[in-house]
Structures are given as C-alpha cells and as structure tokens.
Amino acid sequence: MKNYGEITGIRYEGKDSREPFAFKYYNPEEVIAGKTMKEHLKFSMSYWHTIDAEGVDMFGGPSMDKKFGKIDPMEMYRAKADFAFELMDKLGIEYYCFHDADVAPEGRTVRESLENFEVMVDYICGLQKRHNKKLLWATANNFGDKKFMAGAATSCSADVFAVAAAKVKSCIDATIKLGGMGYVFWGGREGYETLLNTDVALELDNMARFLTMARDYGRKNGFTGDFYIEPKPKEPTKHQYDFDAATCLNFLRKYNLTGDFKMNIEANHATLAGHTFQHELRMAAVNDAFGSIDANQGDMLLGWDTDQFPTNVYDTTLCMLEVFKAGGFTNGGLNFDAKTRRPSNTLEDILLAYIAGMDSFALGLRTALKIIEDGRIDAFVDNRYRSYREGIGKKIVEGTTAFEELSDYAMNLTDVSVESGRQEYLETVFNNILFG
Ligand code: XUL
Ligand code: CO
C-alpha cells in the first residue's frame, strides 16, 4: 500500500477498482436525482477524532501521535490545522466541525484559553478560504475540564454556568466569523448520577435559560443558521437530559425553543437509546426538527459509544431514505463523528476509514434512491392506510367526527379485521432492490 505522503487525492474509480485509496461508489460530481452526490451527502470531517484523538482508551495511552513534531502548543495547533485542511483536500471533503478545545490549546485561565481560540479561529479562517472549505457546525467542549464535572449549564455552580456561557459565546462568534450554518449543543455532562444530590427542576430550567441566551446572542449577532441539540441517552452521565429526539423535542416545546433548534442525530447515540438510527431521524423529521447527522455506527455487542466509521450499508441506505423523505439537507450534513479503531493507528488508516464511510454512504444514497424509484415499499405503506382516505377514516383525519359518531359507527360493525403487515415480504423486497 502507498504511504500517506504519496497519496495526493482520492478519486472515484468505480466498483471494480482494487485500489485501496480510491472511491468505489462515491463519485462526487455525478448527478443523481437532480443534485451531485457531493451536494446530497455534504460530508464533514470531525476535528476531534481525526486531528486530535490519539487512540487513548480506559486501558492504555496513545497508539497514534498527532503532535506533528511540535512542542510549542500554538505551533502544534497550527500544524494540526494545516494537516486538517490538507486531509480534507485529499479526501475531497468540503465541510468540517470542531469543538473550541479541538482547534486551540487550553490556557491557564478561561481568558487565556479564549484568546488562544480566537487566534486559531483567525488562522483557520485563512486556511478555509485558501482550501475552499466550509464550517458545517461548531460547538463548545463544556464537558472535558474538571470544572464541568457536575455539568455546564446544569452545574450546581453558577460560576461554571458563566464559564460555559463565555465559551459558547466565543464559539458562536467563531461560527459567525467562519460562516458556519450550524451550532451544536451536545449535552456532555448535562445529566446526573443520583437524585440524592440533584435538583432536576432547577437544572432543566437552567439548561433552558442557557439555550435561550445562546439563541438570543446568536440571532442578535447575525447567526442565521440552525442550532442543533444532539441527543444521547447515557455516557458520560447515567441520566443524560437529552436522552433521545423525543425527549429533546419535549424539552424544546416546554421552553419555547422550537424553530431555532433542530436535531443533530448520531447513529451510535440512537442505538444507545435502544432505538434505531432511522427511528431517531424519523422522529426529528415528523416534528420539523430534522437538522444534521453525526454519521458513525456502534458495535451492537458493546454497550458504549464506540464511534466507528459507518460501514453497514443497510443502515446507510435506511438513513439516506430518511434524508430523502425529510427533503434532503439544508444547513446540515453528514459529519463523520467516528474514529479509527485503536490498532488502526497510521495516517493511511485515517484515509481508509473516511473512504469506507464515504463509500458506504454513497452506496446508501444510491440504494435509497433505487428503493424510492422502485416504489413497492412506499406503495405498500400508502395502501396500508387507505381506510383514512374515505368514509369514517377521512372524517377522523379531517377532524369532522367525534366519539358519539365513532361509537355509533363501531356498534354497527360486524367484522373488524386488519390486514397483514407483511414485514417479511417487505424485507425481501428491500434485499431484492439492494442486491438485484
Ligand atoms: C459525544 C459526541 C460529541 C458531539 C459534539 O458522544 O457525539 O462529539 O458530537 O460534542
Ligand atoms: Co456526535
């Protein structure tokens, strides 16, 4: 295999290619259903996993070195940024996402950290222009440092609430400066371990106060994109307040935050919540909150957030079906919130992992479209609910009936039957479309 330096760019070679550093299914400029594949998929690089994470886990230290030969912290972060944009060029990825802590070194004080961040945002702004890249979304890391051990907006300490606000303020400023169309809130440590020490009512109200102030600050300063909540049920806390899409939507409605806030759905978070990825996407979409996607996959035999690159084509197909049904991405995109496995520890592995993820989603896009064009599955669902298009069903849907009439109607029924759901048949249709 070639080494990282020898690879100038990953190109589409088609499904028969045996070249490891080539796309087999992702052909960025190919037009499918009125848009290029690149426009449909809007791939994004996650800065934290790709540029910073060195393979550390609970049992061992780094298996990779991402210091790029530097010792001085600012120099190191500039070298990381240079590498990031070259990597995106190699892969043909147009978007990226970051936490404040991913792109700049921590200082000794909050002030120093924010100053480092501002300097690095300017540096990245220059790189972004030169490499013709776009920020998909930014976010504040309000969970890593010790001061966030009891949460950020839901901390028992008002000082921590203020620090979290300062960090989000400066991340929103950065998002505006970089022209980002998204701003993410992942609840990090917004949750709790035991009710013995927790005032849940105050914590939830404070979280809403925080999000409301962030929204108001962003809008006042010209941020026109979407705010996203990223649901996750557990990890790091036992009870995360943003458990799943439905929980987040309930929260947003209670505190009048719908409209400005949409969902950033992550595949591995969905499965941790005991849902499928598609379920979470559908729940967001039917509640007008489909926003962006953190594309990855978990290991069903492990109970934690493994953040693997997505390679399961059934899942990418079902995901892209949901994206189509939701009308495609507007401000959002597919951010690879994924990391190479710890023993896949070379720079080449990073390229191979992104190729795997991008090709799996390209296949998902192509097969989702085949399913739509085939029409058998949609027609089945449409036909299954036909009783709501006539007679009493039509009246239910139109809101022109009431319990009295429904009761009279029910009393006169002699035979009440429900048709088969034909799940196994539909699964065969699905396979038939996928594999021909
Ligand atoms: C954590 C996670 C985060 C968010 C951004 O599980 O997914 O990386 O995407 O904070
Ligand atoms: Co994520």
Short mmCIF file of C-alpha atoms in Angstrom, two decimals, residues 55-269:
data_model
loop_
_atom_site.label_atom_id
_atom_site.label_comp_id
_atom_site.label_asym_id
_atom_site.label_seq_id
_atom_site.Cartn_x
_atom_site.Cartn_y
_atom_site.Cartn_z
CA GLY A 55 -6.16 6.30 20.47
CA VAL A 56 -6.26 6.70 24.24
CA ASP A 57 -8.73 4.40 25.98
CA MET A 58 -9.53 3.33 29.55
CA PHE A 59 -6.72 0.79 29.47
CA GLY A 60 -3.95 2.42 27.54
CA GLY A 61 -2.29 5.56 26.28
CA PRO A 62 -1.85 6.86 22.77
CA SER A 63 -1.38 4.48 19.85
CA MET A 64 -1.00 7.40 17.43
CA ASP A 65 0.95 10.63 17.53
CA LYS A 66 -0.81 13.76 16.33
CA LYS A 67 1.64 16.33 17.63
CA PHE A 68 3.19 16.77 14.18
CA GLY A 69 6.65 17.11 15.65
CA LYS A 70 5.80 20.27 17.58
CA ILE A 71 6.27 21.17 21.22
CA ASP A 72 5.08 24.77 21.41
CA PRO A 73 1.30 24.50 21.87
CA MET A 74 0.27 27.22 19.38
CA GLU A 75 2.69 25.90 16.78
CA MET A 76 1.31 22.41 17.31
CA TYR A 77 -2.28 23.56 16.78
CA ARG A 78 -1.29 25.44 13.64
CA ALA A 79 0.36 22.27 12.34
CA LYS A 80 -2.78 20.30 13.20
CA ALA A 81 -4.89 22.81 11.26
CA ASP A 82 -2.57 22.62 8.24
CA PHE A 83 -2.85 18.83 8.34
CA ALA A 84 -6.65 19.02 8.69
CA PHE A 85 -7.15 21.08 5.56
CA GLU A 86 -4.70 19.03 3.51
CA LEU A 87 -6.51 15.88 4.62
CA MET A 88 -9.86 17.34 3.57
CA ASP A 89 -8.33 18.20 0.20
CA LYS A 90 -7.06 14.65 -0.26
CA LEU A 91 -10.49 13.25 0.54
CA GLY A 92 -12.49 15.88 -1.31
CA ILE A 93 -14.41 16.70 1.88
CA GLU A 94 -15.91 20.17 1.83
CA TYR A 95 -17.06 20.60 5.45
CA TYR A 96 -15.62 20.26 8.93
CA CYS A 97 -16.83 20.51 12.54
CA PHE A 98 -14.96 21.31 15.74
CA HIS A 99 -15.17 21.97 19.46
CA ASP A 100 -13.31 25.05 20.72
CA ALA A 101 -10.90 22.76 22.58
CA ASP A 102 -10.09 20.81 19.38
CA VAL A 103 -8.53 23.70 17.50
CA ALA A 104 -6.59 25.61 20.17
CA PRO A 105 -4.56 24.75 23.27
CA GLU A 106 -6.06 25.27 26.71
CA GLY A 107 -4.57 28.23 28.56
CA ARG A 108 -4.03 28.55 32.31
CA THR A 109 -7.19 30.66 32.68
CA VAL A 110 -10.51 30.91 30.89
CA ARG A 111 -9.33 34.22 29.42
CA GLU A 112 -6.12 32.68 28.08
CA SER A 113 -7.99 29.74 26.53
CA LEU A 114 -10.44 32.04 24.79
CA GLU A 115 -7.58 34.19 23.49
CA ASN A 116 -5.80 31.12 22.08
CA PHE A 117 -9.08 30.08 20.49
CA GLU A 118 -9.57 33.47 18.82
CA VAL A 119 -6.06 33.39 17.36
CA MET A 120 -6.63 29.89 15.98
CA VAL A 121 -10.04 30.80 14.54
CA ASP A 122 -8.34 33.54 12.52
CA TYR A 123 -5.72 31.06 11.36
CA ILE A 124 -8.41 28.56 10.36
CA CYS A 125 -10.34 31.32 8.62
CA GLY A 126 -7.35 31.83 6.32
CA LEU A 127 -6.98 28.09 5.65
CA GLN A 128 -10.68 27.74 5.00
CA LYS A 129 -10.54 30.41 2.29
CA ARG A 130 -7.39 29.02 0.70
CA HIS A 131 -8.70 25.45 0.63
CA ASN A 132 -12.26 26.41 -0.23
CA LYS A 133 -13.84 24.64 2.76
CA LYS A 134 -16.89 25.36 4.90
CA LEU A 135 -17.69 25.02 8.56
CA LEU A 136 -20.69 22.70 9.00
CA TRP A 137 -21.00 23.45 12.71
CA ALA A 138 -19.02 24.34 15.78
CA THR A 139 -19.57 23.53 19.43
CA ALA A 140 -18.03 24.22 22.83
CA ASN A 141 -16.33 21.46 24.76
CA ASN A 142 -18.15 22.08 28.06
CA PHE A 143 -17.55 18.61 29.45
CA GLY A 144 -13.84 17.76 29.39
CA ASP A 145 -12.34 20.03 32.01
CA LYS A 146 -12.63 19.24 35.71
CA LYS A 147 -14.77 22.33 36.34
CA PHE A 148 -17.52 20.71 34.24
CA MET A 149 -17.59 17.56 36.38
CA ALA A 150 -21.14 18.35 37.58
CA GLY A 151 -22.31 19.73 34.25
CA ALA A 152 -22.06 23.07 32.47
CA ALA A 153 -25.44 24.82 32.11
CA THR A 154 -26.79 22.32 34.66
CA SER A 155 -23.90 22.61 37.10
CA CYS A 156 -24.64 23.28 40.76
CA SER A 157 -22.16 26.17 40.45
CA ALA A 158 -23.30 29.45 38.89
CA ASP A 159 -19.64 30.29 38.14
CA VAL A 160 -19.41 27.20 35.96
CA PHE A 161 -22.65 28.27 34.22
CA ALA A 162 -20.94 31.61 33.46
CA VAL A 163 -17.75 29.96 32.16
CA ALA A 164 -19.85 27.72 29.92
CA ALA A 165 -21.68 30.80 28.63
CA ALA A 166 -18.39 32.58 27.88
CA LYS A 167 -17.18 29.57 25.91
CA VAL A 168 -20.41 29.22 23.93
CA LYS A 169 -20.41 32.98 23.24
CA SER A 170 -16.94 32.79 21.77
CA CYS A 171 -17.83 29.65 19.77
CA ILE A 172 -20.89 31.39 18.33
CA ASP A 173 -18.65 34.35 17.40
CA ALA A 174 -16.30 31.89 15.67
CA THR A 175 -19.19 30.22 13.85
CA ILE A 176 -20.37 33.59 12.55
CA LYS A 177 -16.84 34.60 11.53
CA LEU A 178 -16.29 31.31 9.70
CA GLY A 179 -19.72 31.44 8.02
CA GLY A 180 -20.90 28.22 9.71
CA MET A 181 -24.57 27.39 9.27
CA GLY A 182 -24.88 25.23 12.38
CA TYR A 183 -24.15 25.40 16.07
CA VAL A 184 -24.34 22.18 18.12
CA PHE A 185 -25.18 21.56 21.76
CA TRP A 186 -24.27 18.08 22.86
CA GLY A 187 -25.31 17.71 26.50
CA GLY A 188 -21.89 16.45 27.59
CA ARG A 189 -22.28 16.24 31.32
CA GLU A 190 -25.78 17.76 31.39
CA GLY A 191 -27.40 14.97 33.37
CA TYR A 192 -26.99 13.32 36.73
CA GLU A 193 -25.88 10.22 38.60
CA THR A 194 -28.14 10.32 41.66
CA LEU A 195 -31.19 12.26 42.79
CA LEU A 196 -29.72 12.30 46.29
CA ASN A 197 -27.65 15.33 45.26
CA THR A 198 -29.58 16.75 42.31
CA ASP A 199 -32.24 19.44 41.84
CA VAL A 200 -33.59 18.29 38.48
CA ALA A 201 -36.18 21.08 38.17
CA LEU A 202 -33.58 23.83 38.60
CA GLU A 203 -31.09 22.09 36.32
CA LEU A 204 -33.61 21.76 33.49
CA ASP A 205 -34.78 25.36 33.88
CA ASN A 206 -31.15 26.49 33.84
CA MET A 207 -30.42 24.48 30.73
CA ALA A 208 -33.35 26.23 29.04
CA ARG A 209 -32.13 29.63 30.29
CA PHE A 210 -28.71 28.85 28.84
CA LEU A 211 -30.05 27.78 25.44
CA THR A 212 -32.38 30.77 25.28
CA MET A 213 -29.50 33.18 25.98
CA ALA A 214 -27.32 31.40 23.39
CA ARG A 215 -30.10 31.63 20.80
CA ASP A 216 -30.69 35.32 21.55
CA TYR A 217 -26.97 36.10 21.41
CA GLY A 218 -26.56 34.28 18.10
CA ARG A 219 -29.56 35.89 16.45
CA LYS A 220 -28.61 39.36 17.71
CA ASN A 221 -25.15 38.97 16.21
CA GLY A 222 -26.22 37.72 12.81
CA PHE A 223 -26.21 33.92 13.09
CA THR A 224 -28.89 32.78 10.63
CA GLY A 225 -28.14 29.04 10.68
CA ASP A 226 -29.62 26.30 12.84
CA PHE A 227 -28.94 25.50 16.46
CA TYR A 228 -28.84 21.75 17.00
CA ILE A 229 -29.33 19.58 20.03
CA GLU A 230 -27.53 16.24 19.79
CA PRO A 231 -29.45 13.60 21.74
CA LYS A 232 -27.58 10.94 23.69
CA PRO A 233 -29.06 8.77 26.45
CA LYS A 234 -26.06 7.96 28.60
CA GLU A 235 -22.29 8.31 28.73
CA PRO A 236 -20.81 10.17 30.47
CA THR A 237 -23.71 10.50 32.96
CA LYS A 238 -26.21 7.80 33.79
CA HIS A 239 -29.21 10.02 33.04
CA GLN A 240 -28.47 12.46 30.22
CA TYR A 241 -31.15 15.13 29.96
CA ASP A 242 -31.10 14.95 26.14
CA PHE A 243 -31.94 11.23 26.14
CA ASP A 244 -33.33 10.94 22.61
CA ALA A 245 -35.04 13.03 19.93
CA ALA A 246 -38.46 12.76 21.56
CA THR A 247 -37.11 13.88 24.94
CA CYS A 248 -35.29 16.83 23.37
CA LEU A 249 -38.37 17.85 21.41
CA ASN A 250 -40.45 17.79 24.57
CA PHE A 251 -37.86 19.99 26.28
CA LEU A 252 -37.73 22.45 23.38
CA ARG A 253 -41.51 22.75 23.31
CA LYS A 254 -41.78 23.30 27.05
CA TYR A 255 -39.29 26.15 26.89
CA ASN A 256 -40.45 27.67 23.56
CA LEU A 257 -37.24 26.91 21.70
CA THR A 258 -38.62 25.04 18.68
CA GLY A 259 -37.94 26.66 15.34
CA ASP A 260 -34.44 27.82 16.23
CA PHE A 261 -33.35 24.36 17.42
CA LYS A 262 -33.25 21.20 15.34
CA MET A 263 -31.74 17.77 15.95
CA ASN A 264 -28.25 16.54 15.20
CA ILE A 265 -28.88 12.79 15.14
CA GLU A 266 -25.98 10.43 15.78
CA ALA A 267 -26.30 6.77 14.82
CA ASN A 268 -24.43 5.38 17.82
CA HIS A 269 -26.43 7.58 20.22
#
